[in-house]
C-alpha atoms as one frame of an Amber mdcrd trajectory, in Angstrom:
protein
 -53.523   7.981-152.445 -51.465   8.371-149.960 -48.012   7.376-148.929 -45.949
   6.137-146.716 -42.130   8.378-146.143 -39.635   6.834-147.635 -37.519   3.770
-145.141 -34.425   4.682-143.285 -32.000   2.680-142.077 -32.247   3.524-138.320
 -34.185   0.890-135.894 -35.945   2.342-133.267 -35.528   3.267-129.588 -35.771
   0.397-126.758 -37.937   1.174-123.947 -35.610  -0.491-120.559 -37.064  -0.842
-117.148 -34.738  -0.604-113.771 -35.792  -3.082-111.287 -34.436  -2.135-107.597
 -31.993  -5.660-106.555 -34.858  -7.325-105.116 -36.807  -7.579-107.342 -34.732
  -8.035-110.169 -33.530 -10.721-108.305 -36.786 -11.938-108.305 -37.615 -11.664
-111.470 -34.598 -13.691-111.699 -35.827 -16.962-110.259 -34.153 -15.669-106.402
 -30.128 -16.778-107.019 -30.263 -16.230-110.638 -30.096 -20.538-110.643 -33.824
 -20.561-111.207 -34.483 -22.197-107.675 -37.866 -21.690-105.448 -37.470 -18.609
-102.240 -36.785 -20.208 -98.678 -38.010 -18.800 -95.058 -35.686 -16.720 -92.607
 -33.473 -18.617 -89.622 -34.808 -18.302 -86.120 -33.727 -16.581 -83.315 -30.961
 -17.944 -80.882 -32.600 -19.567 -77.980 -32.202 -17.781 -74.487 -29.256 -18.667
 -71.814 -30.450 -20.669 -68.661 -31.695 -19.071 -65.932 -28.953 -18.884 -62.982
 -28.515 -21.429 -60.080 -29.453 -21.103 -57.221 -26.429 -20.274 -54.247 -26.728
 -20.095 -51.001 -24.557 -20.262 -47.861 -24.666 -22.839 -45.069 -23.310 -22.456
 -41.743 -24.287 -19.108 -40.832 -23.949 -18.865 -37.403 -27.052 -16.859 -35.453
 -24.583 -14.574 -33.627 -20.787 -14.546 -32.921 -19.125 -13.281 -29.284 -15.446
 -12.573 -28.896 -13.086 -10.315 -26.714 -10.743  -7.447 -27.343  -7.973  -8.373
 -29.450  -9.106 -12.048 -29.628  -9.511 -13.172 -33.512 -11.526 -15.745 -34.071
 -12.235 -17.968 -37.183 -15.696 -18.505 -38.745 -15.827 -21.166 -41.748 -18.272
 -20.579 -43.922 -20.312 -23.618 -46.861 -22.194 -23.110 -50.558 -24.180 -25.427
 -51.594 -22.383 -25.958 -54.786 -18.414 -26.873 -54.847 -18.088 -23.715 -57.351
 -15.407 -21.476 -58.002 -16.596 -17.990 -57.246 -15.238 -14.173 -56.093 -15.730
 -13.737 -52.666 -16.232 -10.701 -50.396 -16.448  -9.431 -47.207 -18.007  -6.279
 -45.385 -18.129  -5.309 -40.957 -20.815  -2.647 -40.663 -17.824  -1.341 -37.859
 -15.183  -0.574 -37.534 -14.165  -2.448 -34.293 -12.881  -5.445 -35.925 -11.126
  -6.637 -38.353 -11.819  -9.085 -41.114  -9.869 -11.232 -43.361 -11.275 -13.784
 -45.132  -9.713 -16.738 -48.120 -11.148 -19.752 -49.390  -9.640 -23.045 -49.374
 -10.592 -25.048 -51.668 -14.412 -24.225 -53.927 -16.994 -23.567 -52.083 -15.753
 -22.621 -48.722 -14.573 -19.309 -47.668 -13.286 -18.989 -43.848 -12.964 -15.655
 -41.612 -10.616 -14.308 -39.737 -12.017 -11.839 -37.595 -10.166  -9.724 -34.937
 -12.207  -7.582 -32.126 -10.443  -3.999 -31.768 -12.755  -2.793 -29.694 -15.524
  -3.256 -28.044 -19.335  -2.976 -29.252 -21.441  -4.977 -31.493 -21.429  -5.366
 -35.420 -22.611  -7.288 -38.879 -20.363  -9.043 -40.227 -21.671  -9.781 -43.969
 -20.078 -11.892 -46.812 -21.080 -12.094 -50.299 -20.052 -15.501 -53.095 -20.269
 -14.255 -56.662 -20.077 -17.390 -59.391 -20.995 -18.334 -63.081 -24.647 -19.583
 -64.025 -25.504 -19.096 -60.058 -27.496 -16.734 -58.449 -25.544 -14.464 -55.768
 -25.222 -15.476 -52.240 -25.234 -13.046 -49.071 -25.179 -14.632 -45.617 -24.759
 -11.777 -42.804 -24.676 -12.141 -38.318 -24.303  -9.801 -36.148 -21.504 -10.373
 -33.639 -20.744  -8.791 -30.290 -16.496  -7.609 -28.934 -15.974  -7.382 -25.821
 -13.599  -5.927 -22.839 -11.680  -8.706 -21.634 -12.016  -9.389 -17.988  -9.298
  -7.568 -15.181  -9.915  -9.467 -12.015  -8.423  -9.467  -8.891  -6.258 -12.474
  -8.245  -3.786 -12.152  -5.114  -5.852  -8.836  -2.499  -5.559  -8.964   0.880
  -7.862  -9.861   2.675  -8.063  -6.780   6.000  -5.308  -4.949   7.030  -3.824
  -4.239  10.819  -1.880  -2.014  11.712  -1.464   1.243  14.194  -1.208   4.819
  13.344   2.108   6.269  12.209   2.744   2.306  11.059   3.306   2.029   6.944
   2.043  -1.722   5.776   3.530  -2.570   2.101   1.301  -4.906   0.002   1.169
  -6.376  -3.155  -1.535  -6.632  -5.357  -2.129  -9.238  -8.889  -3.944  -9.276
 -11.413  -5.253 -12.062 -13.160  -3.466 -10.681 -16.818  -0.053  -9.351 -17.891
  -1.573  -5.330 -18.011   0.142  -2.361 -16.792  -3.121  -1.451 -15.680  -3.732
   2.463 -14.180  -4.598   2.727 -11.118  -7.058   4.330  -8.482  -6.538   3.602
  -4.776 -10.094   5.226  -2.810  -9.076   6.045   0.724 -12.484   7.101   2.504
 -12.184   9.007   6.259  -9.181  10.135   5.644  -8.116   7.227   8.726  -4.703
   5.418   6.087  -3.099   7.063   3.174  -2.363   4.133  -0.082   0.074   4.937
  -2.584   0.776   2.581  -4.947   3.054   1.323  -7.644   2.492  -1.397 -10.864
   4.364  -3.413 -13.419   3.333  -5.900 -15.525   0.240  -7.069 -13.712   0.649
  -6.520 -10.325   1.038  -3.166  -7.964   2.726  -2.763  -4.758   1.407  -1.121
  -2.745   2.061   1.262   0.410  -0.528   1.969   3.513  -0.104   4.107   6.293
  -1.825   4.903   9.492  -3.311   8.721  10.294  -5.879   7.883  12.555  -7.822
   4.914  15.200 -10.698   3.615  13.552 -11.783   0.839  10.369 -12.281   1.787
   6.334 -11.743  -0.250   3.466  -9.311   0.557   0.303 -10.849   0.779  -3.242
  -8.488  -0.076  -5.415  -9.486  -0.238  -8.992  -7.407  -1.276 -12.328  -8.021
  -0.439 -15.805  -6.753  -1.587 -18.767  -6.885  -0.612 -22.440  -9.448  -3.524
 -24.072 -10.257  -4.998 -19.993 -13.356  -4.393 -17.855 -12.153  -2.446 -14.477
 -10.475  -4.881 -11.570 -11.926  -3.536  -8.605 -11.616  -4.875  -5.012 -11.795
  -3.331  -1.743  -9.186  -3.859   1.676 -10.580  -3.659   4.915  -7.557  -2.025
   7.282  -8.677  -1.320  10.831  -6.059   1.625  12.507  -5.213   0.921  16.265
  -4.063   3.883  17.954  -2.375   3.458  20.767  -1.931   6.744  21.217  -2.496
   7.999  24.883  -3.000  11.915  25.591  -3.000  10.991  29.255   0.186   9.085
  29.287   2.069  11.393  27.250   1.064  13.978  29.285   2.334  11.757  32.027
   5.504   9.741  31.142   7.156  12.886  28.628   6.243  16.053  30.745   5.289
  14.730  34.137   2.013  16.403  34.216   1.131  13.564  36.664  -1.241  13.941
  39.577  -0.643  12.317  42.995  -3.127   9.162  43.713  -5.040   9.391  47.844
  -2.871   7.989  49.639   1.318   8.612  47.943   3.510  10.633  49.454   4.218
  14.194  48.505   8.390  12.585  47.595   7.129  10.696  45.375   4.330  12.359
  43.626   6.569  15.270  43.514   6.407  17.292  40.220   9.726  18.150  39.040
   8.445  20.900  37.068   6.671  22.701  39.529   3.851  25.085  39.281   5.128
  25.339  35.331   2.265  24.570  32.321   2.244  20.880  30.596   2.355  23.516
  27.985   5.534  25.014  28.833   7.140  21.724  28.660   9.855  20.680  27.527
  10.997  16.979  27.180  14.037  16.032  29.558  15.196  12.186  27.146  19.221
  11.891  26.854  20.312  13.331  23.669  22.443   9.954  23.119  21.766   6.574
  25.273  24.316   6.937  28.163  26.674   4.701  29.497  26.397   3.249  33.189
  28.882   2.789  36.061  27.416   0.051  38.911  28.948   0.546  42.208  29.128
  -2.856  44.827  30.095  -0.515  47.407  28.523   2.732  48.591  29.688   4.107
  52.211  28.638   6.974  53.738  28.314   8.666  57.230  25.006   6.763  57.619
  26.041   3.603  56.634  27.801   1.629  54.412  25.717  -0.860  51.530  26.671
  -2.667  48.857  25.639  -4.772  45.610  26.167  -8.602  45.431  27.308 -10.307
  42.495  23.678 -11.825  41.047  22.017  -8.238  42.106  25.236  -6.815  39.784
  24.398  -8.811  36.929  19.960  -8.003  37.595  21.277  -4.414  36.935  22.619
  -5.401  33.765  20.506  -7.233  32.805  18.048  -4.382  33.732  19.801  -1.418
  31.445  19.897  -4.174  28.580  16.252  -4.480  28.503  15.096  -0.934  29.410
  17.209   0.737  26.756  16.405  -1.162  23.931  12.354  -1.448  24.996  12.629
   2.165  25.493  14.547   3.551  22.811  13.623   1.008  20.418  17.823   0.133
  20.056  19.727  -2.806  21.778  21.811  -0.819  24.326  25.357  -1.281  22.871
  27.515   1.184  25.461  29.197   0.189  28.532  28.256  -1.019  31.673  31.276
  -0.564  34.395  31.869  -0.855  37.612  33.707   0.215  40.848  33.618   1.668
  44.429  33.522   5.572  43.037  31.376   7.299  41.370  32.069   7.584  38.080
  29.918  11.283  37.647  31.094  12.169  34.221  28.235  13.370  31.137  27.325
  10.941  29.780  27.289   8.369  33.081  24.556   7.107  35.035  26.102   6.107
  38.554  23.986   3.131  39.683  24.688   3.435  43.472  23.738   1.031  46.370
  22.274   3.154  49.478  20.204   2.457  52.856  16.981   3.127  54.523  19.215
   5.627  56.560  19.673   7.670  53.540  16.339   8.943  53.385  14.089  10.608
  56.005  10.453   9.503  56.071   9.077   6.820  54.608  12.235   5.397  52.793
  11.625   4.749  48.243  12.301   1.147  47.076  14.396   3.813  44.799  15.209
   6.547  43.574  16.670   8.398  40.411  17.434  11.906  38.071  15.357  12.369
  35.445  17.011  12.934  32.160  20.438  14.110  33.844  23.729  14.355  31.506
  25.387  13.474  34.369  22.913  10.570  36.330  22.165   8.781  38.998  20.323
   6.124  40.318  19.905   5.244  43.898  18.781   1.237  44.989  17.916   0.851
  48.864  19.200  -2.495  49.673  17.893  -2.456  52.740  14.256  -2.341  50.692
  15.192  -5.444  48.405  13.107  -8.061  50.143   9.770  -7.023  49.671  10.848
  -4.785  46.140  11.425  -6.346  43.172  15.251  -6.261  41.801  14.641  -6.231
  38.525  11.333  -4.370  37.776  12.896  -1.721  40.328  16.095  -1.346  37.650
  14.547  -0.893  35.038  12.257   1.604  36.713  15.040   3.620  37.453  16.920
   3.155  34.258  13.973   4.730  33.207  13.879   7.831  35.557  17.834   8.018
  33.656  16.431   8.510  30.235  14.337  10.560  30.829  10.322   9.642  32.086
   8.272  10.308  34.263   5.867   8.026  36.831   2.849   7.016  34.852  -0.356
   6.516  36.588  -1.711   3.588  35.723  -0.733   1.718  38.837   0.149  -1.713
  38.591   0.581  -1.895  34.419   3.040  -0.213  33.774   6.295  -0.475  34.910
   6.973   3.575  34.833   3.977   2.877  38.004   4.886   4.560  40.833   3.530
   1.017  42.516   5.981  -1.373  42.707   4.265  -4.244  43.850   3.077  -7.106
  41.377   4.473  -4.681  38.013   5.996  -6.305  35.063   9.425  -6.816  34.266
   9.029  -5.260  30.795   7.918  -2.049  30.160   3.764  -2.007  28.112   3.483
  -1.635  24.308   1.497   1.370  25.145   5.126   2.432  27.658   7.160   1.771
  24.488   5.093   3.539  21.776   4.728   6.246  23.913   8.751   6.605  25.361
   9.890   6.356  20.888   7.744   9.092  20.055   9.491  11.020  22.464  13.156
   9.189  21.565  12.071  10.690  18.309  11.163  14.385  18.904  14.445  14.726
  20.700  15.872  16.500  23.868  14.125  19.812  24.510  10.808  19.133  22.166
   8.403  21.906  23.010   5.152  19.919  24.329   2.262  18.682  21.809  -1.308
  16.942  23.210   0.301  14.734  19.664   3.531  14.868  18.371   2.821  12.204
  15.127   0.106  15.975  14.008   2.634  18.344  15.071   5.377  19.281  13.493
   8.327  20.090  16.508  11.876  21.928  16.846  14.277  20.276  19.674  16.232
  21.664  21.002  19.717  18.656  21.970  21.551  21.315  23.870  18.698  22.367
  26.788  19.006  20.828  30.343  16.305  18.923  31.575  16.126  18.749  35.643
  19.939  18.655  35.735  21.953  19.256  38.939  25.567  20.132  38.604  27.938
  17.220  38.648  28.293  14.595  41.637  30.991  15.307  43.355  30.140  12.804
  46.425  27.571  11.023  47.743  26.784  13.121  49.627  25.983  15.466  47.413
  23.430  13.456  46.154  20.084  15.957  46.604  17.420  13.218  47.474  14.427
  16.556  47.216  15.806  16.487  43.491  14.995  13.361  42.452  12.279  11.363
  41.518  11.263   8.968  44.786  10.285   5.147  44.035   7.821   3.982  46.830
   6.486   1.073  47.552   2.705   0.865  48.211
């Protein structure tokens, strides 16, 4: 028999299965409400692709000058608000930009230095592609030219000329001057837009002065000025007129060709020009044992005219001294007596006149017996030339200081005036130099040249110590 054990009052244990939440939810009908399951949500759609954006109005290339500013306007293909950027590949320009309205951009470009560069501009806007454009730009130098430049200059050796040069732009230039051949010397001072150039003739000949102006940001302004320098200096005339190196032509008398320096070489001679312009005393009547001679009032007027003309032409300064008349010799330092005489006062063939060369107590003799064939005005001017310190010139018939007193002009030639004024500039007692313009010489103002003692009486005038001026 079997047996069961007695019953007790405790229930038997229960089995509980713990499921993951998701499975538990599914077992319970999903949301616990007992409804059916749904599909997952689809992903969001992708954003639309950016719209194209491009520039218009982009130049193929641009050219500006240094310090010039230029505006370039560009437009986008859509009128959108964008962020803009610009750049230059070279620092020879400065670039600024602004957008005056949607879809447009304005560049302001300033040239700083000559050269090449590339300008790039970029626009970025929401929903649009980035728009980029570029163009080449050349910065050129501004043109500098001479607007006023002399066509040519004609001058003499030793002469100075001042000429004006003007530029086409208001700049302060640096100026370079080239003077090939050493025919001229030139220097200049410049202000804004112009230069003043001084040119001095050095030797005879032709040359071209090249003037080149430069300024920052500009091309060179180069120009040429033709120069012709005439050399009026005649070495032979210089020796004759100033230093008595006169060779007597055939047919002239010994007296008319007298060399007051004797055998002394020309290189050992000095200038005889007076230290100052003298005063003149005209004797209206002169009496000697040989006779009595007079100047008429008209002849006195002619001699006064000759004094004024000769002094001004030979010294370059108008005569401002005294001219007096009387019947007695002045015979004083700084005076020249002008005396009427006749043929009887001379032996041999009588000249038209005579004079002491460069005497500080000077004397001029006029042969009144020869005034029918000796023109008084050029004769008196000729003798005044001697009194001032000048000798005969060999160029017969062309120079007033020629010993041939026929058919000569009543004015000293420009060549005579030029050489005489050179001697006056050197002063009395200056030693011989072949060309006084090129040699520094020392003047000895107190040196007496060809001077005799005081002329106390007409009888004391020594004709053999004077230059005879014949008529041939």
